[in-house]
């Protein structure tokens, strides 16, 4: 887990603007990709309003003001924020001290073999550490819980894999960003806004490192979420 500055966020914005210059067919092709059978539009239609359950709001980066609440729904919690890139955990070609100035060789939650998670290959989401603002565990969110991450009309299923600063929200693994078409570079990548995170309560993928299991369970929970909200 790391803290991004506004300078890096600005660099990310430049990259995103550049991405906007891609040919229309490239954008359309990427938007047609989704995991599971539930569309991004159907999920987003259920999170248009916020019933705030956090005691306060979170910052998206260290130097920004606190504007993001955690919202409650039947069977889930959600927030809308940016996406910073978490490269913590196992050392890989793209996640290491040389590529990520904030790199740490551990994650809050571990694989079934006891090793840290692999940010380069496993889609996972970072939740804020427990504070007076919000306690994720009390809300039914646990390590290995399923998260539907939505960006640019695409849905990617991830797991709760790491914890971060107690006052900052909006971060996911290298693999999550890459799958959603977001620049996954841990230093200059990410998305400045437009990312929705829906965390399904009392869910747990087993083993936590199985992305296919997360997709299967996530699709099931997403259908229940739509039916119950």
GROMACS .gro file of C-alpha atoms in nm, residues 27-137:
model
  111
   27UNK     CA    1  -1.239   0.164  -2.719
   28UNK     CA    2  -1.548  -0.023  -2.831
   29UNK     CA    3  -1.362  -0.351  -2.828
   30UNK     CA    4  -1.240  -0.301  -2.474
   31UNK     CA    5  -1.583  -0.197  -2.349
   32UNK     CA    6  -1.739  -0.520  -2.476
   33UNK     CA    7  -1.523  -0.730  -2.244
   34UNK     CA    8  -1.668  -0.830  -1.908
   35UNK     CA    9  -1.644  -1.111  -1.657
   36UNK     CA   10  -1.954  -1.308  -1.571
   37UNK     CA   11  -2.304  -1.245  -1.702
   38UNK     CA   12  -2.398  -0.923  -1.520
   39UNK     CA   13  -2.336  -0.598  -1.705
   40UNK     CA   14  -2.166  -0.291  -1.566
   41UNK     CA   15  -2.478  -0.088  -1.643
   42UNK     CA   16  -2.700  -0.319  -1.437
   43UNK     CA   17  -2.467  -0.299  -1.138
   44UNK     CA   18  -2.419   0.078  -1.163
   45UNK     CA   19  -2.797   0.129  -1.178
   46UNK     CA   20  -2.813  -0.004  -0.821
   47UNK     CA   21  -2.553   0.236  -0.677
   48UNK     CA   22  -2.676   0.572  -0.803
   49UNK     CA   23  -2.751   0.698  -0.451
   50UNK     CA   24  -2.554   0.661  -0.128
   51UNK     CA   25  -2.679   0.566   0.216
   52UNK     CA   26  -2.360   0.654   0.405
   53UNK     CA   27  -2.246   0.396   0.662
   54UNK     CA   28  -1.901   0.540   0.735
   55UNK     CA   29  -1.866   0.792   1.016
   56UNK     CA   30  -1.683   1.027   0.784
   57UNK     CA   31  -1.536   1.043   0.437
   58UNK     CA   32  -1.206   0.934   0.284
   59UNK     CA   33  -0.941   1.102   0.076
   60UNK     CA   34  -0.847   0.948  -0.258
   61UNK     CA   35  -0.485   1.059  -0.224
   62UNK     CA   36  -0.269   1.194   0.055
   63UNK     CA   37  -0.303   1.557  -0.056
   64UNK     CA   38  -0.672   1.568  -0.148
   65UNK     CA   39  -0.970   1.654   0.069
   66UNK     CA   40  -1.199   1.387   0.215
   67UNK     CA   41  -1.491   1.343  -0.025
   68UNK     CA   42  -1.561   0.968  -0.054
   69UNK     CA   43  -1.814   0.798   0.177
   70UNK     CA   44  -1.865   0.425   0.221
   71UNK     CA   45  -2.223   0.349   0.123
   72UNK     CA   46  -2.450   0.064   0.230
   73UNK     CA   47  -2.684  -0.154   0.023
   74UNK     CA   48  -2.859  -0.486   0.080
   75UNK     CA   49  -2.580  -0.744   0.081
   76UNK     CA   50  -2.298  -0.507  -0.005
   77UNK     CA   51  -2.110  -0.187   0.059
   78UNK     CA   52  -1.970   0.037  -0.212
   79UNK     CA   53  -1.769   0.346  -0.288
   80UNK     CA   54  -1.681   0.550  -0.594
   81UNK     CA   55  -1.323   0.672  -0.611
   82UNK     CA   56  -1.000   0.669  -0.808
   83UNK     CA   57  -0.766   0.375  -0.851
   84UNK     CA   58  -0.411   0.381  -0.723
   85UNK     CA   59  -0.198   0.078  -0.805
   86UNK     CA   60  -0.097  -0.167  -0.532
   87UNK     CA   61   0.204  -0.379  -0.626
   88UNK     CA   62   0.268  -0.522  -0.280
   89UNK     CA   63   0.318  -0.891  -0.210
   90UNK     CA   64   0.527  -1.139  -0.403
   91UNK     CA   65   0.814  -0.996  -0.606
   92UNK     CA   66   0.750  -1.023  -0.978
   93UNK     CA   67   0.882  -0.868  -1.298
   94UNK     CA   68   0.651  -0.567  -1.262
   95UNK     CA   69   0.600  -0.554  -0.886
   96UNK     CA   70   0.927  -0.498  -0.701
   97UNK     CA   71   1.142  -0.228  -0.541
   98UNK     CA   72   1.277  -0.111  -0.875
   99UNK     CA   73   0.936  -0.060  -1.034
  100UNK     CA   74   0.748   0.062  -0.727
  101UNK     CA   75   0.902   0.316  -0.484
  102UNK     CA   76   0.639   0.219  -0.224
  103UNK     CA   77   0.679  -0.157  -0.264
  104UNK     CA   78   0.626  -0.383   0.038
  105UNK     CA   79   0.685  -0.758   0.023
  106UNK     CA   80   0.370  -0.853   0.213
  107UNK     CA   81  -0.009  -0.819   0.194
  108UNK     CA   82  -0.261  -0.813   0.477
  109UNK     CA   83  -0.414  -1.139   0.357
  110UNK     CA   84  -0.225  -1.442   0.231
  111UNK     CA   85  -0.261  -1.727  -0.016
  112UNK     CA   86  -0.367  -2.072   0.100
  113UNK     CA   87   0.004  -2.170   0.117
  114UNK     CA   88   0.079  -1.879   0.349
  115UNK     CA   89   0.260  -1.666   0.092
  116UNK     CA   90   0.167  -1.301   0.026
  117UNK     CA   91  -0.066  -1.237  -0.266
  118UNK     CA   92   0.068  -1.177  -0.617
  119UNK     CA   93  -0.043  -0.829  -0.727
  120UNK     CA   94   0.072  -0.882  -1.085
  121UNK     CA   95  -0.148  -1.185  -1.146
  122UNK     CA   96  -0.431  -1.164  -0.891
  123UNK     CA   97  -0.703  -0.899  -0.908
  124UNK     CA   98  -0.745  -0.772  -0.554
  125UNK     CA   99  -0.870  -0.456  -0.383
  126UNK     CA  100  -0.729  -0.261  -0.090
  127UNK     CA  101  -0.960  -0.157   0.195
  128UNK     CA  102  -0.879   0.120   0.444
  129UNK     CA  103  -0.739   0.001   0.775
  130UNK     CA  104  -0.985   0.013   1.063
  131UNK     CA  105  -1.033   0.359   1.210
  132UNK     CA  106  -1.300   0.580   1.361
  133UNK     CA  107  -1.418   0.646   1.006
  134UNK     CA  108  -1.509   0.286   0.929
  135UNK     CA  109  -1.440  -0.072   1.035
  136UNK     CA  110  -1.461  -0.299   0.732
  137UNK     CA  111  -1.485  -0.618   0.942
   0.00000   0.00000   0.00000
